[in-house]
mmCIF file of C-alpha atoms in Angstrom:
data_model
loop_
_atom_site.group_PDB
_atom_site.id
_atom_site.type_symbol
_atom_site.label_atom_id
_atom_site.label_comp_id
_atom_site.label_asym_id
_atom_site.label_seq_id
_atom_site.Cartn_x
_atom_site.Cartn_y
_atom_site.Cartn_z
ATOM 1 C CA LEU A 565 138.659 69.933 -66.595
ATOM 2 C CA TYR A 566 136.718 67.396 -64.670
ATOM 3 C CA ALA A 567 133.826 65.028 -65.211
ATOM 4 C CA LYS A 568 130.699 65.668 -63.221
ATOM 5 C CA GLY A 569 129.485 63.082 -60.799
ATOM 6 C CA ARG A 570 126.840 62.685 -58.154
ATOM 7 C CA VAL A 571 127.172 61.145 -54.743
ATOM 8 C CA LEU A 572 124.638 58.354 -54.486
ATOM 9 C CA GLY A 573 125.199 57.322 -50.907
ATOM 10 C CA PHE A 574 127.402 55.120 -48.844
ATOM 11 C CA LYS A 575 128.358 51.575 -49.612
ATOM 12 C CA ARG A 576 125.599 49.602 -47.994
ATOM 13 C CA ALA A 577 123.595 46.443 -47.695
ATOM 14 C CA LYS A 578 119.878 46.698 -47.113
ATOM 15 C CA ARG A 579 120.088 47.565 -43.449
ATOM 16 C CA ASN A 580 123.718 48.413 -42.764
ATOM 17 C CA GLN A 581 125.877 51.031 -44.376
ATOM 18 C CA ARG A 582 129.641 51.471 -44.488
ATOM 19 C CA PRO A 583 130.412 55.196 -44.582
ATOM 20 C CA ASP A 584 134.092 54.818 -45.452
ATOM 21 C CA ILE A 585 133.261 54.189 -49.113
ATOM 22 C CA SER A 586 130.856 56.339 -51.100
ATOM 23 C CA LEU A 587 129.081 55.506 -54.313
ATOM 24 C CA VAL A 588 129.406 57.955 -57.162
ATOM 25 C CA GLN A 589 127.577 58.112 -60.468
ATOM 26 C CA ILE A 590 129.665 59.742 -63.195
ATOM 27 C CA GLU A 591 127.763 61.587 -65.907
ATOM 28 C CA GLY A 592 127.751 59.704 -69.171
ATOM 29 C CA VAL A 593 129.201 56.507 -67.778
ATOM 30 C CA LYS A 594 126.591 53.822 -68.276
ATOM 31 C CA THR A 595 128.367 50.463 -68.070
ATOM 32 C CA ALA A 596 130.953 48.861 -65.845
ATOM 33 C CA ALA A 597 133.309 48.561 -68.827
ATOM 34 C CA ASP A 598 133.189 52.340 -69.295
ATOM 35 C CA THR A 599 134.283 52.941 -65.733
ATOM 36 C CA GLU A 600 137.759 51.534 -66.357
ATOM 37 C CA PHE A 601 139.025 54.920 -67.513
ATOM 38 C CA TYR A 602 138.016 56.516 -64.240
ATOM 39 C CA LEU A 603 139.567 54.026 -61.864
ATOM 40 C CA GLY A 604 142.281 55.681 -59.826
ATOM 41 C CA LYS A 605 141.239 59.171 -60.806
ATOM 42 C CA ARG A 606 141.007 61.723 -58.054
ATOM 43 C CA VAL A 607 137.644 63.021 -56.930
ATOM 44 C CA ALA A 608 136.870 66.240 -55.159
ATOM 45 C CA PHE A 609 133.775 66.980 -53.108
ATOM 46 C CA VAL A 610 133.612 70.748 -52.976
ATOM 47 C CA TYR A 611 131.356 72.490 -50.489
ATOM 48 C CA ARG A 612 130.829 75.832 -48.804
ATOM 49 C CA ALA A 613 130.965 76.602 -45.135
ATOM 50 C CA LYS A 614 130.235 79.680 -43.049
ATOM 51 C CA ARG A 615 133.591 79.972 -41.362
ATOM 52 C CA GLU A 616 136.656 80.969 -43.337
ATOM 53 C CA VAL A 617 139.559 78.586 -43.281
ATOM 54 C CA ASN A 618 142.920 79.571 -44.779
ATOM 55 C CA GLY A 619 141.293 82.558 -46.416
ATOM 56 C CA SER A 620 138.386 80.782 -48.102
ATOM 57 C CA LYS A 621 134.847 79.702 -47.312
ATOM 58 C CA ILE A 622 135.073 76.932 -49.861
ATOM 59 C CA ARG A 623 136.295 73.563 -48.668
ATOM 60 C CA CYS A 624 137.119 70.329 -50.355
ATOM 61 C CA ILE A 625 137.342 66.657 -49.502
ATOM 62 C CA TRP A 626 139.639 64.725 -51.804
ATOM 63 C CA GLY A 627 139.346 61.087 -52.680
ATOM 64 C CA ARG A 628 139.987 58.524 -55.373
ATOM 65 C CA ILE A 629 137.813 56.251 -57.424
ATOM 66 C CA THR A 630 138.662 52.745 -56.393
ATOM 67 C CA ARG A 631 136.437 50.324 -58.312
ATOM 68 C CA ALA A 632 133.227 49.901 -60.239
ATOM 69 C CA HIS A 633 129.948 49.357 -58.443
ATOM 70 C CA GLY A 634 127.423 47.160 -60.149
ATOM 71 C CA GLY A 635 127.030 46.868 -63.903
ATOM 72 C CA SER A 636 125.600 50.280 -64.804
ATOM 73 C CA GLY A 637 128.541 52.604 -64.452
ATOM 74 C CA ALA A 638 128.381 53.544 -60.785
ATOM 75 C CA VAL A 639 131.667 53.665 -59.001
ATOM 76 C CA LYS A 640 133.048 53.359 -55.485
ATOM 77 C CA ALA A 641 135.213 56.115 -54.149
ATOM 78 C CA ARG A 642 137.218 56.399 -50.988
ATOM 79 C CA PHE A 643 137.826 59.828 -49.563
ATOM 80 C CA ARG A 644 140.511 61.077 -47.218
ATOM 81 C CA ASN A 645 137.801 61.782 -44.703
ATOM 82 C CA ASN A 646 134.426 60.151 -45.073
ATOM 83 C CA LEU A 647 131.846 62.189 -46.900
ATOM 84 C CA PRO A 648 129.097 63.693 -44.763
ATOM 85 C CA ALA A 649 125.672 62.185 -45.322
ATOM 86 C CA LYS A 650 124.567 65.680 -46.291
ATOM 87 C CA SER A 651 126.444 65.138 -49.552
ATOM 88 C CA PHE A 652 124.025 62.551 -50.940
ATOM 89 C CA GLY A 653 122.789 63.854 -54.258
ATOM 90 C CA ALA A 654 125.443 66.538 -54.332
ATOM 91 C CA SER A 655 127.859 67.050 -57.179
ATOM 92 C CA VAL A 656 131.356 65.775 -57.108
ATOM 93 C CA ARG A 657 134.243 66.585 -59.460
ATOM 94 C CA VAL A 658 135.991 63.644 -61.021
ATOM 95 C CA MET A 659 139.358 64.986 -62.134
ATOM 96 C CA MET A 660 141.228 63.695 -65.168
ATOM 97 C CA TYR A 661 144.393 63.031 -63.239
ATOM 98 C CA PRO A 662 146.387 60.857 -62.525
ATOM 99 C CA SER A 663 146.383 60.359 -66.226
ATOM 100 C CA MET B 1058 177.132 39.521 -56.684
ATOM 101 C CA VAL B 1059 174.164 37.301 -57.521
ATOM 102 C CA HIS B 1060 174.878 33.604 -57.151
ATOM 103 C CA LYS B 1061 172.743 30.511 -57.587
ATOM 104 C CA PRO B 1062 171.060 29.800 -54.261
ATOM 105 C CA ARG B 1063 173.407 27.995 -51.885
ATOM 106 C CA ASN B 1064 170.572 26.433 -49.937
ATOM 107 C CA SER B 1065 167.238 24.844 -50.734
ATOM 108 C CA LEU B 1066 164.060 23.900 -48.910
ATOM 109 C CA LEU B 1067 163.408 20.272 -48.063
ATOM 110 C CA THR B 1068 160.107 21.129 -46.465
ATOM 111 C CA VAL B 1069 158.586 24.077 -44.649
ATOM 112 C CA GLY B 1070 161.113 25.311 -42.083
ATOM 113 C CA VAL B 1071 163.758 22.737 -42.953
ATOM 114 C CA ASN B 1072 166.643 23.686 -45.194
ATOM 115 C CA LYS B 1073 168.944 21.235 -46.904
ATOM 116 C CA TYR B 1074 172.091 22.818 -45.496
ATOM 117 C CA SER B 1075 172.627 24.070 -41.968
ATOM 118 C CA ARG B 1076 173.741 27.602 -41.232
ATOM 119 C CA SER B 1077 177.397 26.601 -40.789
ATOM 120 C CA GLN B 1078 177.311 24.454 -43.930
ATOM 121 C CA VAL B 1079 176.051 27.380 -45.977
ATOM 122 C CA VAL B 1080 178.807 29.585 -44.621
ATOM 123 C CA ALA B 1081 181.381 26.912 -45.453
ATOM 124 C CA LYS B 1082 180.040 26.847 -49.004
ATOM 125 C CA ARG B 1083 181.153 30.431 -49.404
ATOM 126 C CA VAL B 1084 184.764 29.159 -49.218
ATOM 127 C CA LEU B 1085 185.824 32.270 -47.356
ATOM 128 C CA TYR B 1086 189.102 30.741 -46.260
ATOM 129 C CA LYS B 1087 190.285 30.792 -49.885
ATOM 130 C CA ARG B 1088 189.139 34.324 -50.702
ATOM 131 C CA LYS B 1089 190.716 37.650 -49.884
ATOM 132 C CA PRO B 1090 188.387 40.637 -49.676
ATOM 133 C CA ALA B 1091 189.038 42.938 -52.642
ATOM 134 C CA GLY B 1092 189.514 46.260 -50.867
ATOM 135 C CA ALA B 1093 191.303 44.920 -47.776
ATOM 136 C CA VAL B 1094 193.209 47.937 -46.478
ATOM 137 C CA ALA B 1095 194.583 47.984 -42.959
ATOM 138 C CA VAL B 1096 192.160 50.315 -41.228
ATOM 139 C CA CYS B 1097 193.665 52.217 -38.325
ATOM 140 C CA PRO B 1098 191.162 52.431 -35.479
ATOM 141 C CA PRO B 1099 190.243 56.084 -34.817
ATOM 142 C CA ALA B 1100 192.564 57.664 -32.284
ATOM 143 C CA VAL B 1101 191.129 57.627 -28.797
ATOM 144 C CA ASN B 1102 193.351 60.313 -27.353
ATOM 145 C CA LYS B 1103 195.219 63.217 -28.797
ATOM 146 C CA THR B 1104 197.885 65.453 -27.415
ATOM 147 C CA VAL B 1105 197.069 69.133 -27.265
ATOM 148 C CA GLU B 1106 199.419 71.991 -26.695
ATOM 149 C CA VAL B 1107 198.724 73.916 -23.509
ATOM 150 C CA LYS B 1108 199.662 77.517 -22.885
ATOM 151 C CA GLY B 1109 201.242 78.734 -19.713
ATOM 152 C CA ALA B 1110 204.779 78.249 -18.530
ATOM 153 C CA LYS B 1111 204.021 75.946 -15.637
ATOM 154 C CA ASN B 1112 201.496 73.662 -17.341
ATOM 155 C CA GLY B 1113 203.841 71.117 -18.852
ATOM 156 C CA GLY B 1114 203.464 72.132 -22.499
ATOM 157 C CA THR B 1115 201.170 69.355 -23.691
ATOM 158 C CA ARG B 1116 198.242 67.432 -22.375
ATOM 159 C CA VAL B 1117 196.617 64.193 -23.442
ATOM 160 C CA VAL B 1118 192.919 64.755 -24.125
ATOM 161 C CA ALA B 1119 190.109 62.560 -25.469
ATOM 162 C CA ALA B 1120 189.890 62.975 -29.255
ATOM 163 C CA ALA B 1121 186.076 63.108 -29.229
ATOM 164 C CA LYS B 1122 184.510 65.247 -26.502
ATOM 165 C CA ALA B 1123 181.900 63.593 -24.315
ATOM 166 C CA PRO B 1124 178.471 65.250 -24.659
ATOM 167 C CA ARG B 1125 177.555 67.821 -22.020
ATOM 168 C CA PHE B 1126 173.985 66.611 -21.842
ATOM 169 C CA TYR B 1127 172.458 63.173 -21.694
ATOM 170 C CA ALA B 1128 168.709 62.838 -22.119
ATOM 171 C CA ALA B 1129 166.906 61.360 -19.096
ATOM 172 C CA GLU B 1130 165.159 58.734 -21.206
ATOM 173 C CA ASP B 1131 166.389 57.013 -24.322
ATOM 174 C CA VAL B 1132 164.264 58.004 -27.268
ATOM 175 C CA ALA B 1133 164.192 55.683 -30.256
ATOM 176 C CA LEU B 1134 165.493 57.334 -33.419
ATOM 177 C CA PRO B 1135 163.415 56.739 -36.535
ATOM 178 C CA LYS B 1136 165.159 54.415 -38.988
ATOM 179 C CA LYS B 1137 166.697 55.924 -42.088
ATOM 180 C CA ASN B 1138 164.549 55.487 -45.159
ATOM 181 C CA ARG B 1139 166.276 53.274 -47.728
ATOM 182 C CA LYS B 1140 163.530 53.265 -50.321
ATOM 183 C CA HIS B 1141 163.536 55.753 -53.153
ATOM 184 C CA ALA B 1142 160.908 55.980 -55.872
ATOM 185 C CA GLY B 1143 162.415 55.363 -59.300
ATOM 186 C CA VAL B 1144 162.143 57.809 -62.188
ATOM 187 C CA ALA B 1145 158.778 57.556 -63.948
ATOM 188 C CA LYS B 1146 158.985 55.810 -67.307
ATOM 189 C CA LEU B 1147 157.939 58.028 -70.186
ATOM 190 C CA ARG B 1148 154.718 56.937 -71.851
ATOM 191 C CA ASN B 1149 155.370 55.718 -75.375
ATOM 192 C CA THR B 1150 152.817 58.198 -76.713
ATOM 193 C CA ILE B 1151 154.915 61.089 -75.405
ATOM 194 C CA VAL B 1152 157.745 61.964 -77.746
ATOM 195 C CA PRO B 1153 159.646 65.267 -78.103
ATOM 196 C CA GLY B 1154 157.297 67.503 -80.046
ATOM 197 C CA THR B 1155 154.073 65.934 -78.801
ATOM 198 C CA VAL B 1156 151.322 68.355 -77.922
ATOM 199 C CA LEU B 1157 150.175 67.748 -74.347
ATOM 200 C CA ILE B 1158 147.133 68.980 -72.486
ATOM 201 C CA LEU B 1159 147.837 70.180 -68.957
ATOM 202 C CA LEU B 1160 145.286 68.883 -66.484
ATOM 203 C CA ALA B 1161 146.049 70.828 -63.341
ATOM 204 C CA GLY B 1162 147.835 73.868 -62.098
ATOM 205 C CA ARG B 1163 147.678 77.485 -63.188
ATOM 206 C CA TYR B 1164 147.754 76.505 -66.861
ATOM 207 C CA ARG B 1165 145.185 73.740 -66.736
ATOM 208 C CA GLY B 1166 143.515 73.120 -70.047
ATOM 209 C CA LYS B 1167 146.334 74.633 -72.050
ATOM 210 C CA ARG B 1168 147.838 72.725 -74.915
ATOM 211 C CA VAL B 1169 151.568 72.687 -74.686
ATOM 212 C CA VAL B 1170 154.599 71.250 -76.488
ATOM 213 C CA PHE B 1171 156.705 68.554 -74.857
ATOM 214 C CA LEU B 1172 160.447 69.193 -75.085
ATOM 215 C CA LYS B 1173 162.205 66.493 -73.099
ATOM 216 C CA GLN B 1174 162.114 64.436 -69.929
ATOM 217 C CA LEU B 1175 164.391 65.680 -67.155
ATOM 218 C CA GLU B 1176 166.490 63.494 -64.848
ATOM 219 C CA SER B 1177 163.914 63.705 -62.074
ATOM 220 C CA GLY B 1178 161.305 62.232 -64.413
ATOM 221 C CA LEU B 1179 159.383 65.479 -64.845
ATOM 222 C CA LEU B 1180 158.571 66.650 -68.336
ATOM 223 C CA LEU B 1181 160.045 69.888 -69.648
ATOM 224 C CA VAL B 1182 157.305 71.691 -71.463
ATOM 225 C CA SER B 1183 156.730 75.047 -73.149
ATOM 226 C CA GLY B 1184 153.655 76.876 -74.558
ATOM 227 C CA PRO B 1185 155.498 78.119 -76.545
ATOM 228 C CA PHE B 1186 155.236 81.288 -74.452
ATOM 229 C CA LYS B 1187 154.548 83.528 -77.433
ATOM 230 C CA VAL B 1188 151.685 81.322 -78.519
ATOM 231 C CA ASN B 1189 149.704 80.734 -75.362
ATOM 232 C CA GLY B 1190 151.615 82.247 -72.437
ATOM 233 C CA VAL B 1191 152.784 78.994 -70.925
ATOM 234 C CA PRO B 1192 156.459 79.431 -70.022
ATOM 235 C CA LEU B 1193 159.164 76.793 -69.878
ATOM 236 C CA LYS B 1194 158.010 74.659 -67.023
ATOM 237 C CA ARG B 1195 158.256 71.214 -65.530
ATOM 238 C CA VAL B 1196 155.194 69.049 -65.360
ATOM 239 C CA ASN B 1197 154.493 65.628 -63.930
ATOM 240 C CA GLN B 1198 153.524 62.991 -66.471
ATOM 241 C CA ALA B 1199 150.479 62.008 -64.442
ATOM 242 C CA TYR B 1200 148.972 65.458 -64.846
ATOM 243 C CA VAL B 1201 149.120 65.481 -68.610
ATOM 244 C CA ILE B 1202 147.151 64.011 -71.511
ATOM 245 C CA ALA B 1203 149.171 63.227 -74.609
ATOM 246 C CA THR B 1204 147.484 64.053 -77.893
ATOM 247 C CA SER B 1205 148.377 62.450 -81.171
ATOM 248 C CA THR B 1206 149.420 65.815 -82.606
ATOM 249 C CA LYS B 1207 153.160 66.179 -83.016
ATOM 250 C CA VAL B 1208 155.290 69.195 -83.803
ATOM 251 C CA GLU B 1209 158.642 69.037 -85.586
ATOM 252 C CA LEU B 1210 161.421 69.626 -83.067
ATOM 253 C CA ASP B 1211 165.198 69.699 -83.406
ATOM 254 C CA ALA B 1212 166.368 67.660 -80.421
ATOM 255 C CA ALA B 1213 169.757 69.385 -80.573
ATOM 256 C CA LYS B 1214 168.218 72.802 -79.960
ATOM 257 C CA ILE B 1215 167.126 72.126 -76.373
ATOM 258 C CA ASP B 1216 169.795 73.717 -74.223
ATOM 259 C CA ALA B 1217 171.594 71.266 -71.945
ATOM 260 C CA GLN B 1218 171.425 73.911 -69.202
ATOM 261 C CA LEU B 1219 167.701 73.281 -68.875
ATOM 262 C CA ASN B 1220 167.731 70.634 -66.183
ATOM 263 C CA ASP B 1221 166.309 70.218 -62.677
ATOM 264 C CA ALA B 1222 169.007 72.419 -61.165
ATOM 265 C CA TYR B 1223 167.856 75.276 -63.424
ATOM 266 C CA PHE B 1224 164.427 75.142 -61.807
ATOM 267 C CA ALA B 1225 165.658 74.852 -58.227
ATOM 268 C CA ARG B 1226 164.604 77.603 -55.863
ATOM 269 C CA PRO B 1227 167.442 80.057 -55.073
ATOM 270 C CA LYS B 1228 168.464 79.513 -51.447
ATOM 271 C CA ALA B 1229 167.724 82.567 -49.255
ATOM 272 C CA ALA B 1230 170.932 84.026 -47.839
ATOM 273 C CA LYS B 1231 171.213 83.282 -44.119
ATOM 274 C CA LYS B 1232 171.043 86.461 -42.078
ATOM 275 C CA ALA B 1233 173.841 86.761 -39.538
ATOM 276 C CA ALA B 1234 172.388 86.658 -36.031
ATOM 277 C CA THR B 1235 173.129 90.257 -35.149
ATOM 278 C CA GLU B 1236 171.517 92.241 -32.409
ATOM 279 C CA GLU B 1237 169.791 94.544 -34.876
ATOM 280 C CA ALA B 1238 168.307 91.605 -36.728
ATOM 281 C CA PHE B 1239 166.994 90.302 -33.414
ATOM 282 C CA PHE B 1240 165.151 93.498 -32.661
ATOM 283 C CA GLU B 1241 163.804 94.128 -36.176
#
C-alpha cells in the first residue's frame, strides 16, 4: 500500500549540497502536475542494520513529501533525521496517507 | 461579547483613543456585572477541637497548612496548554454506507464499510466482520481512501452505545500497596 520511489540525492546546487532535504523520484510520476497528489504524503526509508533495536534488525526513517522538484515529477522530501548518503539510489516507500 | 472596535489606528503605533479613553468608552460606571455575588474571602484561620482536659478545648489553626518543604530554587512551571485541535470535518465523499479502503494498521488494504463519525472525529467502521474479518473499529479519516461505492445502511440501526467511551481502555485496578505486593 505504498508507491515506490528512489532517493536521487540531496538538494544541491552544482558544488554545495543541503542534506536536510532529499530528492525522491516516484515511480510513474512524470510531471510536476502529477506530483500534487503526493504532496504531504509520508515517506519511509526502510533499511537493515546488524544490531537489533527493539526486537528488529529493520529500521526506518520517516519523512514527508514537501514540494515538487523541477518539472519532471521529482519531489523534495524532508525526513525526521537526514537520510544517509548511502541511501542514494535506494528505494523509498511513499505511503498513501495522510489521505 | 464581540463589539465594534472601540479604537482605531491613526498611524503605526498611534491610536485614536488613549488607554483611559478606551476604558471610559466601556461605560463601566453604568453597568453592573451580571453574576455579581458577594464572594466571601476564603477563611484564613479555623478553630479546631483539641483533646485533653487541660488544653483549652479549641485552638485557632491556619486553614491551609504551610508546606513542609520549599525547593531551594524556584523552577518555572510550564504554562497550561489552552489550544485544542478541533474535530476533523468529515469529507463530503464519506457518507454512512461508503466503502472505505484502510491504508494503515493491521487491516491495511481491507475494504470496509463506514458507519458513522464519532464525537472525537474518528470514523466508526466495520468489515463487516463476517465478510472480511475487520471488526467494529475506529479509524482516522486521514488513513482512509473513500471509494464511490456505497452500501444501503439504516442510520437508525447503529447503536447509540457505540461511542468513544465504548472503545476506551478499561482502567487497571490499582493494587493496594501491601507488603506482599512489594515483595512479589
